[in-house]
Short mmCIF file of C-alpha atoms in Angstrom, two decimals:
data_model
loop_
_atom_site.label_atom_id
_atom_site.label_comp_id
_atom_site.label_asym_id
_atom_site.label_seq_id
_atom_site.Cartn_x
_atom_site.Cartn_y
_atom_site.Cartn_z
CA MET Q 1 163.49 137.52 143.47
CA ASN Q 2 164.83 139.88 140.26
CA GLN Q 3 165.77 143.17 142.43
CA SER Q 4 167.54 141.42 145.27
CA LYS Q 5 169.66 140.42 142.47
CA LYS Q 6 170.96 143.67 141.30
CA ALA Q 7 171.11 145.74 144.77
CA VAL Q 8 173.01 142.71 145.93
CA LYS Q 9 176.73 143.43 145.94
CA ARG Q 10 179.89 142.25 147.41
CA PRO Q 11 181.11 143.93 150.80
CA ASP Q 12 184.41 143.04 149.76
CA GLY Q 13 183.38 144.30 145.51
CA ARG Q 14 184.61 141.11 144.53
CA LYS Q 15 183.04 139.65 141.20
CA VAL Q 16 180.46 137.06 141.54
CA ASP Q 17 183.51 134.04 140.31
CA GLU Q 18 185.97 135.80 141.90
CA ILE Q 19 187.89 134.02 145.55
CA ARG Q 20 190.20 135.83 147.28
CA LYS Q 21 193.84 136.30 146.93
CA VAL Q 22 195.08 132.27 147.50
CA SER Q 23 198.73 131.89 148.21
CA CYS Q 24 199.83 128.23 149.07
CA LYS Q 25 203.28 126.75 149.52
CA ALA Q 26 204.81 123.37 150.14
CA GLY Q 27 207.06 122.57 152.98
CA VAL Q 28 205.99 124.37 155.74
CA VAL Q 29 206.58 122.02 158.94
CA LYS Q 30 210.05 120.19 159.10
CA ASN Q 31 209.26 116.92 161.20
CA ALA Q 32 206.60 115.80 158.77
CA ASP Q 33 206.78 114.43 155.51
CA GLY Q 34 205.46 116.21 153.82
CA SER Q 35 202.99 119.75 154.43
CA ALA Q 36 201.83 122.97 153.12
CA GLU Q 37 200.42 126.16 154.04
CA PHE Q 38 197.16 126.93 151.76
CA ILE Q 39 195.89 131.06 152.24
CA ILE Q 40 192.52 132.37 150.91
CA GLY Q 41 191.83 135.34 152.59
CA ASN Q 42 191.72 135.28 155.91
CA THR Q 43 191.58 131.93 156.43
CA THR Q 44 194.31 129.82 156.83
CA ALA Q 45 196.09 126.66 157.19
CA ILE Q 46 198.03 124.92 157.73
CA ALA Q 47 198.36 120.48 156.84
CA ALA Q 48 201.07 117.89 157.57
CA VAL Q 49 201.36 114.01 156.46
CA TYR Q 50 203.32 111.40 158.34
CA GLY Q 51 203.88 108.55 157.17
CA PRO Q 52 203.38 105.71 155.07
CA ARG Q 53 203.96 104.94 158.56
CA GLU Q 54 203.34 101.69 160.81
CA LEU Q 55 200.45 101.60 161.54
CA TYR Q 56 198.81 101.10 165.71
CA PRO Q 57 197.34 98.99 167.28
CA LYS Q 58 198.11 96.31 164.58
CA PHE Q 59 194.46 95.38 164.80
CA LYS Q 60 193.96 98.13 162.78
CA GLN Q 61 196.35 97.12 158.93
CA ASP Q 62 195.04 96.31 156.05
CA PRO Q 63 196.52 93.70 154.09
CA SER Q 64 195.03 95.66 151.14
CA ARG Q 65 195.72 98.57 151.71
CA ALA Q 66 196.67 101.98 153.44
CA LEU Q 67 194.40 103.99 156.46
CA LEU Q 68 194.21 107.68 155.65
CA ARG Q 69 193.55 108.88 158.71
CA CYS Q 70 192.76 112.50 158.55
CA LYS Q 71 192.81 114.77 161.79
CA TYR Q 72 191.26 118.92 160.84
CA ASN Q 73 191.01 121.19 163.75
CA LEU Q 74 189.96 124.80 164.48
CA MET Q 75 193.03 126.33 166.66
CA SER Q 76 191.15 128.11 169.64
CA PHE Q 77 192.13 131.69 169.02
CA SER Q 78 191.17 131.10 165.51
CA VAL Q 79 186.88 131.80 166.07
CA SER Q 80 186.01 134.67 166.78
CA ASP Q 81 184.75 133.11 170.51
CA ARG Q 82 187.91 130.94 171.87
CA LYS Q 83 187.19 127.83 170.99
CA ARG Q 84 187.98 124.45 173.19
CA PRO Q 85 190.90 122.71 172.31
CA ALA Q 86 189.47 119.72 172.19
CA PRO Q 87 187.67 118.56 169.09
CA SER Q 88 184.58 119.37 168.90
CA ARG Q 89 181.42 116.95 167.00
CA ARG Q 90 181.98 119.34 163.59
CA ASP Q 91 185.26 118.58 164.23
CA ILE Q 92 184.58 115.41 163.98
CA GLU Q 93 182.57 115.48 161.12
CA LEU Q 94 184.91 117.19 159.26
CA GLY Q 95 187.97 115.02 159.74
CA LEU Q 96 185.71 112.49 157.86
CA VAL Q 97 184.74 114.77 155.10
CA ILE Q 98 188.01 115.76 154.14
CA LYS Q 99 189.52 112.03 155.02
CA ASN Q 100 186.54 111.08 151.54
CA ALA Q 101 187.40 113.73 150.02
CA LEU Q 102 190.82 113.04 149.96
CA SER Q 103 190.86 108.78 149.17
CA GLN Q 104 189.83 109.08 145.63
CA LEU Q 105 193.85 111.08 145.16
CA ILE Q 106 195.85 108.17 147.01
CA PHE Q 107 196.84 104.70 145.15
CA LEU Q 108 196.40 103.07 149.28
CA GLU Q 109 196.60 100.01 147.23
CA LYS Q 110 200.02 100.85 147.28
CA TYR Q 111 200.77 100.85 150.92
CA PRO Q 112 199.70 97.71 152.69
CA LYS Q 113 199.07 97.78 155.40
CA LEU Q 114 200.42 101.16 156.55
CA ALA Q 115 199.04 104.49 157.66
CA ILE Q 116 198.91 108.27 156.16
CA ASP Q 117 198.10 110.25 158.72
CA VAL Q 118 197.20 114.30 157.42
CA PHE Q 119 196.25 117.15 160.39
CA ILE Q 120 194.95 119.79 159.53
CA GLU Q 121 195.17 122.82 161.31
CA ILE Q 122 192.49 126.21 161.03
CA SER Q 123 195.15 129.07 161.83
CA GLN Q 124 192.62 131.66 161.08
CA ALA Q 125 189.15 131.15 159.44
CA ASP Q 126 186.50 133.08 157.60
CA ALA Q 127 184.76 130.77 156.19
CA GLY Q 128 186.12 128.35 153.64
CA THR Q 129 188.29 126.58 156.50
CA ARG Q 130 187.58 122.37 155.29
CA CYS Q 131 188.37 123.59 151.06
CA ALA Q 132 191.78 125.61 152.78
CA GLY Q 133 192.31 122.32 154.88
CA ILE Q 134 191.63 119.78 151.69
CA CYS Q 135 194.06 122.05 149.62
CA ALA Q 136 196.84 122.29 151.70
CA ALA Q 137 196.21 118.43 151.96
CA SER Q 138 196.87 117.66 148.86
CA LEU Q 139 199.64 119.70 148.67
CA ALA Q 140 200.12 117.71 151.33
CA LEU Q 141 200.86 114.56 150.33
CA ALA Q 142 201.81 115.65 146.82
CA ASP Q 143 204.32 117.30 149.07
CA ALA Q 144 205.15 114.09 150.32
CA GLY Q 145 205.79 112.02 148.14
CA ILE Q 146 202.75 109.86 148.20
CA GLN Q 147 202.20 107.76 145.13
CA MET Q 148 199.18 110.19 144.22
CA ARG Q 149 196.62 109.85 141.21
CA GLU Q 150 195.78 114.02 139.95
CA LEU Q 151 195.20 117.68 143.87
CA ALA Q 152 192.62 117.68 145.00
CA GLY Q 153 191.13 121.17 144.25
CA SER Q 154 188.27 122.22 147.03
CA ILE Q 155 186.08 125.68 147.28
CA ALA Q 156 182.93 127.27 148.64
CA ALA Q 157 180.65 128.55 145.83
CA GLY Q 158 177.47 129.70 147.65
CA ALA Q 159 174.60 132.09 146.98
CA LEU Q 160 173.35 135.25 148.33
CA GLY Q 161 169.79 134.78 148.99
CA ASP Q 162 169.81 134.35 144.24
CA LEU Q 163 173.16 135.87 144.00
CA VAL Q 164 175.29 132.31 142.39
CA VAL Q 165 179.04 133.05 143.69
CA LEU Q 166 182.07 132.31 145.11
CA ASP Q 167 184.56 131.74 147.97
CA LEU Q 168 181.70 133.69 150.90
CA THR Q 169 183.81 135.33 153.96
CA LYS Q 170 182.10 134.66 156.98
CA GLU Q 171 180.37 138.12 156.40
CA GLU Q 172 178.94 137.19 153.50
CA GLU Q 173 178.20 133.64 155.47
CA ASP Q 174 175.76 135.60 157.13
CA TYR Q 175 173.60 137.54 155.18
CA PRO Q 176 170.32 138.42 156.52
CA GLU Q 177 168.02 137.13 153.40
CA GLY Q 178 169.84 133.42 153.33
CA ALA Q 179 173.31 132.61 151.69
CA THR Q 180 173.93 129.12 150.70
CA ASP Q 181 177.89 127.59 151.67
CA LEU Q 182 178.46 124.95 148.87
CA PRO Q 183 181.83 123.46 149.27
CA ILE Q 184 183.25 121.27 146.90
CA THR Q 185 186.15 118.96 146.32
CA TYR Q 186 186.73 118.48 142.71
CA LEU Q 187 189.45 115.72 140.87
CA PRO Q 188 189.71 117.01 137.32
CA LYS Q 189 191.92 114.28 136.04
CA GLN Q 190 189.54 111.46 136.54
CA GLY Q 191 185.72 114.14 136.66
CA LEU Q 192 184.85 113.28 140.12
CA ILE Q 193 183.03 115.20 143.60
CA THR Q 194 184.73 113.96 146.68
CA SER Q 195 182.76 116.29 148.89
CA LEU Q 196 179.37 118.22 148.64
CA GLN Q 197 178.21 119.66 151.10
CA LEU Q 198 175.16 122.53 151.24
CA ASP Q 199 173.22 123.98 153.90
CA GLY Q 200 170.74 127.01 152.58
CA ASP Q 201 168.70 127.24 150.51
CA ILE Q 202 168.28 127.48 146.66
CA SER Q 203 167.53 126.73 143.41
CA PHE Q 204 168.48 123.13 141.20
CA ALA Q 205 168.80 125.96 139.03
CA GLY Q 206 170.84 127.88 141.29
CA PHE Q 207 172.77 125.05 142.34
CA LYS Q 208 174.28 123.47 138.67
CA LYS Q 209 175.30 127.22 138.35
CA ALA Q 210 177.11 127.59 141.48
CA LEU Q 211 178.03 123.79 141.07
CA LYS Q 212 179.74 124.55 137.81
CA MET Q 213 181.61 127.07 139.43
CA GLY Q 214 183.05 125.64 141.88
CA ILE Q 215 184.81 122.86 139.43
CA ASN Q 216 186.00 125.50 137.40
CA LYS Q 217 187.18 127.36 140.44
CA CYS Q 218 188.49 123.34 141.68
CA LYS Q 219 190.12 123.26 138.26
CA GLU Q 220 192.50 126.54 138.89
CA LEU Q 221 193.65 125.65 142.32
CA VAL Q 222 194.54 122.55 140.78
CA LYS Q 223 197.27 124.54 138.82
CA LEU Q 224 197.86 126.22 141.81
CA GLN Q 225 199.20 124.00 144.00
CA GLU Q 226 201.47 122.43 140.68
CA GLU Q 227 202.77 125.48 140.22
CA ALA Q 228 203.51 125.75 144.05
CA LEU Q 229 204.81 122.27 144.25
CA LYS Q 230 207.02 122.61 142.05
CA ILE Q 231 208.65 126.39 143.67
CA ASN Q 232 209.60 124.36 146.74
CA TYR Q 233 211.18 121.26 144.66
CA LEU Q 234 213.00 123.19 142.36
CA LYS Q 235 214.88 124.96 145.94
CA GLY Q 236 215.68 121.80 146.09
CA ASP Q 237 215.80 121.15 150.20
CA LYS Q 238 213.57 118.53 148.69
CA LYS Q 239 215.73 115.42 147.67
CA MET U 1 179.36 90.27 148.33
CA LYS U 2 179.64 93.40 145.98
CA LYS U 3 180.37 91.54 143.04
CA TYR U 4 176.98 90.12 144.18
CA ILE U 5 175.44 93.08 144.03
CA ILE U 6 177.21 94.12 141.12
CA GLU U 7 176.19 91.17 138.68
CA LEU U 8 173.05 92.37 140.18
CA ALA U 9 172.38 95.32 139.11
CA LYS U 10 173.95 94.83 134.56
CA ASP U 11 170.49 93.03 134.91
CA ASN U 12 168.65 95.75 136.77
CA LEU U 13 167.67 94.12 139.69
CA ARG U 14 169.22 95.14 143.54
CA ILE U 15 169.54 92.50 146.13
CA ASP U 16 166.28 92.89 147.45
CA GLY U 17 164.11 93.33 144.22
CA ARG U 18 163.67 96.50 144.11
CA GLY U 19 163.88 98.93 141.29
CA PHE U 20 167.08 101.37 141.34
CA MET U 21 164.79 104.65 142.60
CA GLU U 22 162.22 102.87 144.93
CA LEU U 23 162.03 103.16 148.52
CA ARG U 24 162.76 100.03 150.61
CA LYS U 25 158.29 99.18 152.31
CA PRO U 26 156.86 99.68 154.13
CA ILE U 27 157.10 103.20 155.03
CA SER U 28 155.69 103.92 158.21
CA VAL U 29 155.93 106.81 160.66
CA GLU U 30 154.06 106.54 164.34
CA THR U 31 153.91 109.48 166.84
CA GLY U 32 153.02 110.11 170.23
CA VAL U 33 155.06 106.76 171.05
CA ALA U 34 157.12 107.98 174.19
CA LYS U 35 154.51 109.39 176.44
CA LYS U 36 157.03 111.36 178.03
CA ALA U 37 158.54 112.70 175.42
CA GLU U 38 157.63 115.28 174.55
CA GLY U 39 156.98 114.87 170.71
CA SER U 40 157.89 111.83 169.49
CA ALA U 41 157.91 108.72 166.45
CA LEU U 42 158.67 105.59 165.27
CA VAL U 43 159.86 105.51 161.74
CA THR U 44 159.95 101.67 160.68
CA ILE U 45 161.52 102.17 156.47
CA GLY U 46 161.67 98.16 155.94
CA ASP U 47 164.06 96.80 157.91
CA THR U 48 165.32 99.59 159.75
CA LYS U 49 163.70 101.33 162.86
CA VAL U 50 164.07 103.95 163.70
CA LEU U 51 163.19 105.92 167.29
CA VAL U 52 163.17 108.85 167.48
CA GLY U 53 162.58 111.74 171.13
CA VAL U 54 162.50 115.58 170.98
CA LYS U 55 162.74 117.50 174.14
CA LEU U 56 161.76 120.65 175.05
CA GLY U 57 163.63 122.50 178.28
CA VAL U 58 164.68 125.83 179.34
CA GLY U 59 168.25 126.79 179.71
CA THR U 60 170.75 129.47 178.69
CA PRO U 61 171.00 131.25 174.58
CA PHE U 62 174.30 130.60 173.48
CA PRO U 63 176.01 134.06 173.66
CA ASP U 64 176.56 134.51 170.70
CA THR U 65 172.82 134.45 169.18
CA PRO U 66 170.91 135.80 173.24
CA ASN U 67 167.71 135.99 170.86
CA LYS U 68 167.83 132.26 169.57
CA GLY U 69 166.69 129.06 170.73
CA ALA U 70 169.09 126.33 171.02
CA LEU U 71 168.78 122.79 168.39
CA ILE U 72 170.82 119.91 169.79
CA VAL U 73 170.09 116.37 167.60
CA ASN U 74 172.04 113.60 168.81
CA MET U 75 171.65 110.09 167.27
CA GLU U 76 172.95 107.39 169.33
CA ALA U 77 174.91 104.26 167.90
CA THR U 78 172.16 101.52 169.86
CA ARG U 79 173.55 98.15 170.14
CA LEU U 80 170.71 96.71 170.51
CA SER U 81 169.89 97.79 167.49
CA HIS U 82 172.60 96.48 164.77
CA PRO U 83 176.24 94.25 166.28
CA ASP U 84 178.98 95.88 165.35
CA PHE U 85 177.52 98.63 167.41
CA ASP U 86 180.27 98.74 170.47
CA SER U 87 179.98 100.51 173.42
CA GLY U 88 180.87 103.95 173.91
CA PRO U 89 180.79 107.29 172.42
CA PRO U 90 179.13 107.46 168.86
CA PRO U 91 181.55 106.38 166.58
CA PRO U 92 182.65 109.33 163.18
CA LYS U 93 180.44 108.46 161.10
CA ILE U 94 177.52 108.25 163.81
CA ILE U 95 177.92 111.93 164.27
CA GLU U 96 178.42 112.44 160.73
CA MET U 97 174.39 111.32 160.31
CA ALA U 98 173.29 113.44 163.37
CA ARG U 99 175.34 116.27 161.71
CA ILE U 100 173.18 115.95 158.25
CA ILE U 101 170.25 116.01 160.10
CA ASP U 102 171.22 118.63 162.43
CA ARG U 103 171.67 120.91 158.95
CA GLY U 104 168.85 119.41 157.83
CA ILE U 105 166.45 120.70 160.43
CA ARG U 106 169.17 124.11 161.21
CA GLU U 107 170.07 125.76 157.82
CA THR U 108 167.15 125.73 155.89
CA LYS U 109 164.96 127.34 158.99
CA MET U 110 162.94 124.59 159.76
CA ILE U 111 162.15 125.85 163.40
CA ASP U 112 162.34 129.54 163.42
CA LEU U 113 164.79 129.76 166.59
CA GLU U 114 164.06 133.12 167.33
CA LYS U 115 161.10 131.93 167.94
CA LEU U 116 162.00 130.18 170.44
CA CYS U 117 163.62 133.14 172.63
CA ILE U 118 161.75 133.65 176.29
CA LYS U 119 163.46 136.28 177.20
CA GLU U 120 166.46 137.35 175.82
CA GLY U 121 170.17 136.97 177.11
CA GLU U 122 168.61 134.60 179.85
CA SER U 123 166.94 131.98 178.45
CA VAL U 124 164.80 130.51 175.41
CA TRP U 125 163.85 126.59 175.13
CA MET U 126 166.83 124.91 174.29
CA VAL U 127 165.49 121.85 171.31
CA PHE U 128 167.08 117.80 171.71
CA ILE U 129 166.65 115.47 169.11
CA ASP U 130 167.27 112.30 170.23
CA ILE U 131 167.76 109.83 167.73
CA TYR U 132 167.80 105.54 168.54
CA PRO U 133 167.51 103.03 165.94
CA LEU U 134 165.80 100.16 167.50
CA ASN U 135 166.96 98.01 164.14
CA HIS U 136 169.99 98.89 161.87
CA ALA U 137 169.14 97.47 158.22
CA GLY U 138 170.64 100.54 156.31
CA ASN U 139 170.28 104.19 155.63
CA LEU U 140 169.44 105.69 159.23
CA ILE U 141 169.61 109.55 158.08
CA ASP U 142 166.35 109.10 155.86
CA ALA U 143 164.95 107.45 158.98
CA GLY U 144 166.05 109.42 161.82
CA ALA U 145 165.36 112.69 159.55
CA LEU U 146 161.29 112.16 158.75
CA GLY U 147 161.45 110.58 162.59
CA ALA U 148 162.42 113.75 163.58
CA LEU U 149 160.37 116.25 161.24
CA ALA U 150 157.60 113.40 162.78
CA ALA U 151 158.58 113.82 166.15
CA LEU U 152 159.00 118.73 165.56
CA LYS U 153 155.73 118.80 164.34
CA THR U 154 153.81 116.82 166.67
CA ALA U 155 155.46 118.03 169.55
CA ARG U 156 154.07 120.53 171.78
CA MET U 157 154.91 122.59 174.47
CA PRO U 158 155.99 122.24 178.31
CA LYS U 159 153.70 124.95 180.96
CA LEU U 160 157.10 127.34 181.94
CA GLY U 161 156.26 127.56 185.81
CA ASP U 162 155.95 130.32 187.98
CA ASP U 163 159.36 130.00 188.52
CA GLY U 164 160.14 129.80 184.97
CA ARG U 165 161.32 127.03 184.73
CA PRO U 166 159.04 124.04 182.27
CA THR U 167 156.44 122.04 183.60
CA GLU U 168 155.62 118.79 183.58
CA GLU U 169 152.21 120.36 182.41
CA LEU U 170 152.16 120.22 179.13
CA SER U 171 150.43 123.28 177.48
CA SER U 172 148.56 123.06 173.69
CA LYS U 173 150.94 125.25 171.76
CA LYS U 174 153.23 123.92 169.01
CA LEU U 175 156.64 124.52 167.47
CA LEU U 176 156.14 126.34 164.59
CA ILE U 177 157.09 124.01 161.33
CA THR U 178 157.65 126.41 158.86
CA LYS U 179 158.57 124.31 156.21
CA GLU U 180 158.74 120.84 155.62
CA VAL U 181 162.35 119.03 154.57
CA LEU U 182 162.81 115.96 153.04
CA THR U 183 165.35 113.75 153.18
CA LEU U 184 166.66 110.87 150.55
CA THR U 185 170.48 109.14 150.94
CA PHE U 186 171.90 107.81 147.82
CA ILE U 187 174.40 105.56 147.33
CA LYS U 188 177.30 104.11 143.98
CA ILE U 189 177.90 100.95 143.59
CA ASN U 190 180.74 100.88 140.95
CA ASP U 191 178.18 102.64 138.37
CA THR U 192 174.91 102.19 140.32
CA ILE U 193 173.39 104.50 141.79
CA VAL U 194 170.12 103.57 144.29
CA VAL U 195 168.11 105.41 146.54
CA ASP U 196 166.89 103.89 150.34
CA PRO U 197 170.38 101.73 149.83
CA CYS U 198 169.33 98.38 152.77
CA ILE U 199 172.39 97.68 154.50
CA GLU U 200 174.80 94.78 152.22
CA GLU U 201 174.48 97.29 150.17
CA GLU U 202 175.59 100.10 151.90
CA GLU U 203 178.69 97.66 153.47
CA VAL U 204 180.15 97.85 149.52
CA MET U 205 178.98 101.05 148.68
CA ASP U 206 181.90 103.62 146.74
CA ALA U 207 180.22 106.90 147.47
CA ARG U 208 176.52 108.19 149.51
CA ILE U 209 175.05 111.05 148.75
CA THR U 210 172.49 112.77 151.11
CA VAL U 211 169.56 115.84 149.16
CA SER U 212 167.49 117.35 152.39
CA THR U 213 164.57 119.47 150.11
CA SER U 214 161.58 121.22 150.69
CA GLY U 215 158.97 121.87 147.77
CA ALA U 216 159.45 121.30 144.64
CA ASP U 217 162.68 123.00 143.65
CA ARG U 218 164.73 123.76 146.47
CA ILE U 219 167.93 122.31 148.16
CA ASN U 220 168.64 122.35 151.71
CA ALA U 221 170.71 120.25 151.50
CA LEU U 222 173.74 118.83 150.80
CA GLN U 223 175.88 115.87 152.72
CA LYS U 224 178.34 113.35 150.04
CA SER U 225 180.66 110.90 152.07
CA GLY U 226 182.09 106.81 152.14
CA LYS U 227 185.40 107.36 149.78
CA GLY U 228 184.55 107.64 145.71
CA GLY U 229 182.80 111.06 143.91
CA PHE U 230 179.82 111.06 142.12
CA THR U 231 181.23 113.09 138.45
CA GLU U 232 178.44 116.35 137.73
CA ASP U 233 175.85 114.69 135.44
CA GLU U 234 175.49 112.55 138.72
CA VAL U 235 174.66 114.64 141.02
CA ILE U 236 172.58 116.59 138.91
CA LYS U 237 170.49 113.29 138.24
CA ILE U 238 170.61 112.06 141.38
CA ILE U 239 169.05 115.45 142.53
CA GLU U 240 166.73 115.39 139.59
CA ASN U 241 165.53 111.96 141.07
CA SER U 242 164.80 113.54 144.45
CA PHE U 243 162.45 115.45 143.88
CA LYS U 244 160.44 112.84 142.38
CA ILE U 245 160.46 110.89 144.54
CA ARG U 246 160.57 112.33 147.10
CA GLY U 247 156.16 112.41 147.04
CA MET U 248 156.86 108.26 148.55
CA LEU U 249 158.13 109.83 151.69
CA LYS U 250 155.29 112.81 151.80
CA LYS U 251 152.94 110.16 151.95
CA ALA U 252 154.27 108.60 154.59
CA LEU U 253 153.96 111.84 156.93
CA SER U 254 150.26 112.79 155.37
CA ASP U 255 149.09 111.82 158.44
CA VAL U 256 151.52 113.16 161.72
CA LYS U 257 149.17 115.91 162.59
#
């Protein structure tokens, strides 16, 4: 095991805790109340927020809070083999995971009976799409001027064999000796992990290390989102 | 109800009188309950009852994995098991549960899918695991995952006919299970974390986390669900506890051969 630790080198030469190049931008969909694009390496996520707006069908209205609805979709050409456009079971699950990751961000109780719709489209997928989607959605919600507690950072930690790393690519996920994928969403001000998934095989010690590494990176990603928000507001096209 | 559960928690009590880290009783696993299925299990955890069946078929492999068998896990929201389950396709939360159980099997390589290849690129075994709740009294995930493991352990491969299709006759050959992955679910209500929630607790939970482990130190799958969140310390504590408690599930499987 120790031997593999030395031998493992990341295919793109990154350090273990180094993520791919990130760029994020707010205000990319004009029609939307808020929107953002989040690019990490070869993964691109676009998120648009509509709302708070009236919720139909009416029986779904909640007099105490807004209903947050999230749709995650992989565009059909975003992956090697064309994906059918209809939502897959994976898309449905991730929609729910993303909704759960974002619920604690928003003061939903300030918008009774209304709906807040978040639509996430992945136009290029090279692993880490849910995390890119969550970062894009967090920024888009802020861009929509919705009252929020804070912004959310999200990144996939993981391991190649026993080597703990951040932000795996598709190539790394298919690591022949077994890769572990650990996507994390973290809200720094509240100190809460609001999404956490793991697939693979990792020791408890490795997990603790990966979790810590991921949380620290989430904090940095929140700062990046703050920068992107400022840039968009200074442009003055959102008033 | 939520207030009541929170009040009880202050005195270290749960609504059904259990300790925070105590599973419901009885826990039982009965296998071979559906004779037409290649493997099956009826799992009881407290009042929750789940029937799991494994069917093995022969099909063409997915183009991206020509040398691997297929694994399909499905859970239904059986209307007879709870008054709130509606007709129609399973709702997102049930799909999520099926996918959590799926990953507990697939990503952990509990079954070696490459061993299920009959002829590369042409025919492979397809493993269908269908989970039907018979009485939903909370924590369908753990019951479903335990049932899936038991059903897989007892499943026997059908004999292949001359045409390469499976026949009704079962061979003595079994599926190869490489490791025992056990799944435990914890929920957070206010600041209290409890294992194996009953339905009353589930309905008022803030957040949920499901942990799949194998052996004494390996974590194989995790999924956080529910609108709230966990702190880093809480997550670590939960995983520590799941290593401590998993023996209780293992015991229920001791008769499953």
